[in-house]
Amino acid sequence: MDFSNVSLTALRVFRAVAEQGTFTAAAASLGYTQSAVSRQIAAIERAAGAELLERRREGVRLTAAGRVVMRRATVVIDEIDATARELSGLPEQSGTVRLGWFPSVGAVLVPRALAGLRRTDPGLRIVGREGSTPALVRALRAGSLDLALLASAPPFRPPDAESPPLVLQTLTERALCLAVPATHPLARGDFVDVADLRGQRWIAGSSSGEDRLMGVWPGLDERPDIAHTARDWLAKLQLVAAGCGLTTVPAVLASAAPPGVRVLPVRGGPQEQRRLLLARLPHPPTDPSIRVSSALRAAALDPDTPALSSPPS
């Protein structure tokens, strides 16, 4: 076993596989072929003399040895990247925080928090990325994110069953809302009755798996009529503005709705609450991470952040 000759490329590939959860996704993110990724992982495991990734049907998970390599690889890669910045003549940073978020929260809350940090901590460097909640949890576990904003729906289970548990802080808990074309009959009132959602056309989140029904009101007692599917929140809201259908939205997106869209609470049936969580690994946070966490909490509690009241029962 001789780990001293492991290449930086192999470390980057290993980190990508740990973050993405599959060889296929890692290959796509890096622009490599899947066979090239497999060769790099085989090489780093030979050098380590141990299996670093547990192969499962649903993807890969770091082994105990893999977590050691991931922790050290993250330090090495970050130092190399810092060296490249310094050689390029970029100014020194007062710290770096790697922050992940799911798509809808990146439309309003994250930009507000980062704008505040640019005023109060101009030397603080935030490296951000968008991803699904499962992908962000994998990146936290892999050590390539310091903080992550996660979405949570009832019954509000932990985002994974790994040990040790992630440290989770609830920033907000708000009712799921509905985006309605301004010309739609449902847009005339201050709320939408859940009974009036039957027979409507919907704009869903994607076209595959369970994600296909994202954007459809939960618990709808009929087979939904899905007019369009789109992953991007802006695209979905523009489709709503064009009168193509309805879609569900977190309350935080109300201020990001384009002209021609009303974001309304829904009355009747079980309350559909959604939590915004700030997650990190259970080790003492760095001072830069504490400052970023404070900025995110402040942005979440900002009175200018839309907080539609819970619909009447």
Coordinates of C-alpha atoms in Angstrom, one line a residue:
M1 CA 0.0 0.0 0.0
D2 CA 1.5 3.4 -1.1
F3 CA -1.0 6.2 -0.9
S4 CA 1.7 8.9 -1.5
N5 CA 1.5 8.5 -5.3
V6 CA -2.3 9.1 -5.5
S7 CA -3.0 11.7 -8.1
L8 CA -5.0 14.9 -7.6
T9 CA -7.3 13.8 -10.4
A10 CA -8.1 10.5 -8.5
L11 CA -8.9 12.6 -5.4
R12 CA -11.2 14.9 -7.3
V13 CA -12.9 11.9 -8.9
F14 CA -13.3 10.2 -5.6
R15 CA -14.9 13.3 -4.1
A16 CA -17.3 13.6 -7.0
V17 CA -18.4 10.0 -6.6
A18 CA -19.0 10.5 -2.9
E19 CA -20.9 13.7 -3.5
Q20 CA -23.0 12.5 -6.4
G21 CA -23.8 9.1 -5.0
T22 CA -23.2 7.1 -8.3
F23 CA -20.4 6.6 -10.8
T24 CA -22.7 7.7 -13.6
A25 CA -23.6 11.0 -12.0
A26 CA -20.0 11.7 -11.1
A27 CA -18.9 11.0 -14.6
A28 CA -21.5 13.5 -15.9
S29 CA -20.5 16.2 -13.5
L30 CA -16.8 15.8 -14.4
G31 CA -17.3 15.4 -18.1
Y32 CA -15.6 11.9 -18.0
T33 CA -16.7 8.5 -19.2
Q34 CA -18.0 6.2 -16.6
S35 CA -15.2 3.8 -17.3
A36 CA -12.6 6.5 -16.7
V37 CA -14.3 7.2 -13.3
S38 CA -14.2 3.5 -12.5
R39 CA -10.5 3.3 -13.3
Q40 CA -9.7 6.2 -11.0
I41 CA -11.7 4.7 -8.2
A42 CA -10.0 1.4 -8.6
A43 CA -6.6 3.0 -8.6
I44 CA -7.3 5.0 -5.4
E45 CA -8.7 1.9 -3.6
R46 CA -5.6 -0.1 -4.6
A47 CA -3.4 2.6 -3.2
A48 CA -5.4 2.7 0.0
G49 CA -5.4 -1.1 0.3
A50 CA -9.1 -0.9 1.3
E51 CA -12.5 -0.5 -0.1
L52 CA -13.4 3.1 0.1
L53 CA -16.9 2.9 -1.3
E54 CA -19.7 0.5 -0.4
R55 CA -21.5 -0.3 -3.6
R56 CA -25.3 -0.5 -3.2
R57 CA -28.2 -0.9 -5.5
E58 CA -29.3 2.7 -4.9
G59 CA -25.7 4.1 -5.2
V60 CA -22.5 4.3 -3.2
R61 CA -21.7 5.1 0.5
L62 CA -18.4 5.9 2.1
T63 CA -16.8 3.2 4.2
A64 CA -14.9 4.0 7.4
A65 CA -11.7 4.1 5.3
G66 CA -13.5 6.2 2.7
R67 CA -14.4 8.8 5.3
V68 CA -10.8 9.1 6.3
V69 CA -9.7 9.6 2.7
M70 CA -12.6 12.0 2.0
R71 CA -11.6 14.2 5.0
R72 CA -8.0 14.4 3.9
A73 CA -8.8 14.7 0.2
T74 CA -11.0 17.7 0.9
V75 CA -8.2 19.5 2.7
V76 CA -5.7 18.7 -0.1
I77 CA -8.1 19.9 -2.9
D78 CA -9.0 23.0 -1.0
E79 CA -5.4 23.9 -0.4
I80 CA -4.5 23.3 -4.1
D81 CA -7.4 25.5 -5.1
A82 CA -6.3 28.2 -2.6
T83 CA -2.8 28.1 -4.1
A84 CA -4.2 28.6 -7.6
R85 CA -6.2 31.6 -6.4
E86 CA -3.1 33.1 -4.7
L87 CA -0.9 32.6 -7.7
S88 CA -3.6 34.3 -9.8
G89 CA -3.3 37.4 -7.6
L90 CA -6.7 37.1 -6.1
P91 CA -7.1 38.8 -2.7
E92 CA -6.8 36.9 0.6
Q93 CA -10.1 35.6 2.0
S94 CA -11.0 35.8 5.7
G95 CA -12.4 32.3 5.4
T96 CA -14.2 30.0 3.1
V97 CA -17.6 28.3 3.7
R98 CA -19.0 25.7 1.3
L99 CA -22.8 26.1 1.2
G100 CA -25.4 24.0 -0.5
W101 CA -29.1 24.7 -1.0
F102 CA -32.1 23.2 -2.8
P103 CA -33.4 25.1 -5.8
S104 CA -36.4 27.1 -4.5
V105 CA -34.6 28.6 -1.5
G106 CA -31.9 29.8 -3.9
A107 CA -34.3 32.1 -5.5
V108 CA -34.8 34.5 -2.6
L109 CA -33.4 33.6 0.8
V110 CA -29.8 32.7 -0.2
P111 CA -29.2 35.8 -2.4
R112 CA -30.5 38.0 0.5
A113 CA -28.2 36.3 3.0
L114 CA -25.2 36.5 0.7
A115 CA -25.9 40.2 0.0
G116 CA -25.8 40.9 3.7
L117 CA -22.5 39.0 4.1
R118 CA -21.0 41.1 1.3
R119 CA -21.7 44.2 3.4
T120 CA -20.7 42.8 6.8
D121 CA -17.9 40.3 5.8
P122 CA -16.5 41.3 2.4
G123 CA -13.5 39.0 2.9
L124 CA -15.6 35.9 3.5
R125 CA -15.7 33.6 0.6
I126 CA -18.8 31.5 0.0
V127 CA -18.6 28.6 -2.4
G128 CA -22.2 27.7 -3.3
R129 CA -23.9 25.0 -5.1
E130 CA -27.5 24.0 -5.8
G131 CA -28.8 20.4 -5.5
S132 CA -31.5 18.1 -4.3
T133 CA -31.8 17.5 -0.6
P134 CA -30.5 13.9 -0.9
A135 CA -27.5 15.1 -3.0
L136 CA -26.7 17.8 -0.4
V137 CA -26.8 15.3 2.4
R138 CA -24.3 13.1 0.6
A139 CA -22.1 16.1 0.1
L140 CA -22.2 17.0 3.8
R141 CA -21.3 13.4 4.7
A142 CA -18.5 13.4 2.1
G143 CA -17.1 16.5 3.7
S144 CA -17.3 18.7 0.6
L145 CA -20.0 21.0 2.1
D146 CA -19.8 22.8 5.5
L147 CA -23.5 23.8 5.6
A148 CA -26.6 22.9 3.7
L149 CA -30.1 24.2 3.5
L150 CA -32.5 21.3 3.2
A151 CA -36.2 20.9 2.6
S152 CA -38.3 18.8 4.9
A153 CA -41.9 17.7 4.7
P154 CA -44.1 15.8 7.2
P155 CA -43.5 13.6 9.1
F156 CA -40.2 15.5 9.3
R157 CA -37.9 12.5 9.6
P158 CA -34.1 13.0 9.7
P159 CA -32.7 13.4 6.1
D160 CA -30.7 10.2 6.4
A161 CA -30.2 7.3 8.8
E162 CA -26.4 7.6 8.8
S163 CA -24.4 7.9 12.0
P164 CA -23.5 10.3 13.6
P165 CA -26.8 12.2 13.0
L166 CA -26.5 15.6 11.3
V167 CA -27.0 18.7 13.4
L168 CA -30.3 20.2 12.2
Q169 CA -31.7 23.7 12.9
T170 CA -35.2 24.7 11.7
L171 CA -35.0 28.1 10.2
T172 CA -38.7 28.4 9.1
E173 CA -41.8 26.3 9.1
R174 CA -44.4 27.6 6.7
A175 CA -47.5 26.3 4.8
L176 CA -47.1 25.1 1.2
C177 CA -48.7 27.5 -1.2
L178 CA -50.2 27.5 -4.6
A179 CA -49.1 29.5 -7.7
V180 CA -52.2 30.4 -9.8
P181 CA -52.5 32.4 -13.0
A182 CA -53.7 35.9 -12.2
T183 CA -56.5 35.4 -14.7
H184 CA -57.7 32.1 -13.2
P185 CA -61.0 32.1 -11.3
L186 CA -59.1 30.7 -8.3
A187 CA -57.0 33.9 -8.2
R188 CA -60.0 36.1 -7.2
G189 CA -59.9 35.4 -3.5
D190 CA -57.4 35.5 -0.7
F191 CA -57.1 31.7 -0.5
V192 CA -57.9 28.6 -2.5
D193 CA -60.2 25.9 -1.1
V194 CA -58.7 22.5 -1.5
A195 CA -62.0 21.2 -2.9
D196 CA -61.6 23.5 -5.9
L197 CA -58.3 21.8 -6.9
R198 CA -60.1 18.8 -8.4
G199 CA -60.1 18.9 -12.2
Q200 CA -57.2 21.4 -12.4
R201 CA -54.2 21.2 -14.7
W202 CA -50.8 21.0 -13.1
I203 CA -47.2 21.8 -13.8
A204 CA -45.1 19.2 -12.1
G205 CA -41.5 19.0 -11.1
S206 CA -40.0 16.5 -13.5
S207 CA -41.0 13.6 -15.7
S208 CA -39.5 10.6 -13.9
G209 CA -40.0 8.7 -10.6
E210 CA -41.7 10.2 -7.6
D211 CA -40.5 13.7 -8.6
R212 CA -43.1 13.6 -11.3
L213 CA -45.7 14.7 -8.8
M214 CA -43.7 17.6 -7.3
G215 CA -45.8 20.6 -8.0
V216 CA -49.1 18.8 -7.6
W217 CA -51.1 19.5 -4.4
P218 CA -50.3 16.6 -1.9
G219 CA -53.2 14.2 -1.2
L220 CA -55.2 15.2 -4.3
D221 CA -58.0 12.6 -4.5
E222 CA -57.8 12.1 -8.2
R223 CA -55.3 11.3 -10.9
P224 CA -53.7 14.7 -11.7
D225 CA -53.9 16.2 -15.1
I226 CA -50.2 17.1 -15.7
A227 CA -50.0 19.6 -18.5
H228 CA -46.2 20.3 -18.3
T229 CA -43.1 19.1 -16.4
A230 CA -40.2 21.4 -15.6
R231 CA -37.3 21.1 -13.1
D232 CA -36.6 24.9 -13.0
W233 CA -38.7 26.9 -10.6
L234 CA -38.6 30.0 -12.8
A235 CA -39.8 27.9 -15.8
K236 CA -42.7 26.5 -13.7
L237 CA -43.8 30.0 -12.6
Q238 CA -43.6 31.4 -16.1
L239 CA -45.8 28.5 -17.3
V240 CA -48.2 29.5 -14.6
A241 CA -48.1 33.1 -15.7
A242 CA -48.9 31.9 -19.2
G243 CA -52.0 30.3 -17.9
C244 CA -50.8 26.7 -18.5
G245 CA -51.7 25.3 -15.1
L246 CA -51.2 25.5 -11.4
T247 CA -48.1 24.5 -9.3
T248 CA -47.3 24.3 -5.6
V249 CA -44.6 26.6 -4.3
P250 CA -42.9 27.3 -0.9
A251 CA -44.1 30.5 0.7
V252 CA -40.5 31.9 0.3
L253 CA -41.0 32.1 -3.5
A254 CA -43.9 34.5 -3.3
S255 CA -41.7 37.5 -3.9
A256 CA -40.0 35.8 -6.9
A257 CA -43.3 35.1 -8.7
P258 CA -43.4 36.9 -12.1
P259 CA -46.2 39.2 -13.1
G260 CA -49.3 37.3 -13.9
V261 CA -49.0 34.9 -10.9
R262 CA -50.7 35.0 -7.6
V263 CA -49.3 32.9 -4.7
L264 CA -52.1 31.9 -2.3
P265 CA -52.6 29.8 0.8
V266 CA -54.8 26.7 0.5
R267 CA -57.7 26.1 2.9
G268 CA -59.2 22.8 3.9
G269 CA -57.7 19.3 4.4
P270 CA -54.5 18.6 6.3
Q271 CA -52.1 21.4 6.6
E272 CA -49.1 21.0 4.3
Q273 CA -46.2 22.4 6.3
R274 CA -42.7 22.6 4.9
R275 CA -39.5 23.2 7.0
L276 CA -36.3 24.9 5.9
L277 CA -33.4 23.2 7.8
L278 CA -29.8 24.3 8.2
A279 CA -27.7 21.1 8.4
R280 CA -24.0 20.4 9.3
L281 CA -21.9 17.6 10.5
P282 CA -21.7 17.2 14.3
H283 CA -18.3 18.8 14.9
P284 CA -17.5 22.3 16.2
P285 CA -18.3 24.8 13.5
T286 CA -15.7 27.2 12.3
D287 CA -16.0 30.9 12.9
P288 CA -16.8 31.6 9.2
S289 CA -19.5 28.9 9.3
I290 CA -21.0 30.5 12.3
R291 CA -21.1 33.8 10.6
V292 CA -22.8 32.3 7.5
S293 CA -25.3 30.4 9.7
S294 CA -26.2 33.7 11.4
A295 CA -26.7 35.5 8.1
L296 CA -29.0 32.7 6.9
R297 CA -31.0 32.8 10.1
A298 CA -31.4 36.5 9.8
A299 CA -32.5 36.3 6.1
A300 CA -35.1 33.6 7.1
L301 CA -36.5 35.8 9.8
D302 CA -36.4 39.0 7.7
P303 CA -39.8 40.6 7.7
D304 CA -39.4 41.3 4.0
T305 CA -39.1 37.6 3.4
P306 CA -42.6 36.4 2.4
A307 CA -44.3 34.6 5.2
L308 CA -47.9 33.9 4.1
S309 CA -50.0 33.2 7.1
S310 CA -51.4 29.7 7.6
P311 CA -54.8 29.4 5.8
P312 CA -57.8 29.5 8.0
S313 CA -59.2 26.1 9.0

